[in-house]
Amino acid sequence: TFAPGSMTLCAVTPQLGEAREEVEADVKGEMSVGVNSKYLVEALRAMDFDKVRIRLLHPEAPIRLGPYPADGSFEGIIMPIRI
């Protein structure tokens, strides 16, 4: 979930239960979107940046990840899933 000033990450698995973490973020607008956590972690591990930019247009559009500020060195794309 994205809201002004923060981003909340939630993970739910039948075996391990639920985890929730809220982090400070420069967010424009509000939105909830689902992603496969394996793909998100894989993309974030591939980036060696202090700050990451996550671009969302709407909950069903591809999610674009890259360095912040954008420098064209990396762009990852993750498809959302319905929640």
Coordinates of C-alpha atoms in Angstrom, one line a residue:
T1 CA 0.0 0.0 0.0
F2 CA 1.3 3.4 -1.0
A3 CA 0.1 6.5 0.9
P4 CA 1.7 10.0 1.2
G5 CA 4.8 9.7 3.3
S6 CA 5.0 5.9 3.6
M7 CA 4.8 2.6 1.9
T8 CA 3.5 -0.5 3.7
L9 CA 4.8 -3.9 2.7
C10 CA 2.7 -7.0 3.7
A11 CA 3.5 -10.6 3.1
V12 CA 1.2 -13.6 3.9
T13 CA 2.0 -17.3 3.6
P14 CA 0.0 -20.2 5.0
Q15 CA 3.1 -21.8 6.6
L16 CA 4.7 -18.7 8.2
G17 CA 1.8 -16.3 8.8
E18 CA 1.8 -12.6 8.1
A19 CA 4.4 -9.9 8.2
R20 CA 3.9 -6.1 7.8
E21 CA 6.5 -3.4 7.6
E22 CA 6.0 0.4 7.0
V23 CA 8.8 2.4 5.6
E24 CA 9.2 6.1 4.9
A25 CA 8.7 7.0 1.2
D26 CA 8.2 10.0 -1.0
V27 CA 4.8 8.9 -2.4
K28 CA 2.5 10.8 -4.8
G29 CA -1.0 9.4 -4.6
E30 CA -2.5 6.4 -2.9
M31 CA -2.7 2.8 -4.2
S32 CA -2.7 -0.8 -3.2
V33 CA -1.0 -3.4 -5.5
G34 CA -0.1 -7.0 -5.2
V35 CA 3.1 -8.6 -6.4
N36 CA 4.9 -11.9 -6.2
S37 CA 7.4 -11.3 -3.4
K38 CA 10.0 -13.5 -5.1
Y39 CA 10.1 -11.2 -8.1
L40 CA 10.2 -8.0 -6.0
V41 CA 13.1 -9.3 -3.9
E42 CA 15.0 -10.6 -7.0
A43 CA 14.7 -7.1 -8.7
L44 CA 15.7 -5.3 -5.5
R45 CA 18.7 -7.6 -5.0
A46 CA 19.8 -6.9 -8.6
M47 CA 20.0 -3.1 -7.8
D48 CA 23.0 -1.7 -5.8
F49 CA 21.5 1.7 -5.1
D50 CA 20.9 3.6 -1.8
K51 CA 17.4 4.7 -3.0
V52 CA 15.0 3.0 -5.4
R53 CA 12.3 4.4 -7.5
I54 CA 9.0 2.4 -7.9
R55 CA 6.7 3.7 -10.6
L56 CA 3.0 2.7 -10.6
L57 CA 0.4 4.0 -12.9
H58 CA -2.5 1.8 -11.7
P59 CA -2.9 -1.5 -9.9
E60 CA -3.0 -3.6 -13.1
A61 CA -0.1 -1.9 -14.9
P62 CA 3.5 -3.1 -14.9
I63 CA 5.6 -1.9 -12.0
R64 CA 8.9 -0.2 -13.0
L65 CA 11.8 -0.2 -10.6
G66 CA 15.1 1.6 -10.9
P67 CA 17.6 3.9 -9.1
Y68 CA 16.5 7.2 -7.6
P69 CA 17.3 9.6 -9.1
A70 CA 16.9 7.8 -12.5
D71 CA 20.1 7.5 -14.4
G72 CA 19.2 4.8 -17.0
S73 CA 21.6 2.2 -15.5
F74 CA 18.9 -0.3 -14.5
E75 CA 15.2 -0.8 -15.0
G76 CA 13.3 -3.8 -13.7
I77 CA 9.7 -4.6 -14.5
I78 CA 7.3 -6.7 -12.4
M79 CA 3.8 -7.6 -13.3
P80 CA 1.2 -7.1 -10.5
I81 CA -1.2 -9.8 -9.3
R82 CA -4.7 -9.3 -8.2
I83 CA -5.3 -9.1 -4.4

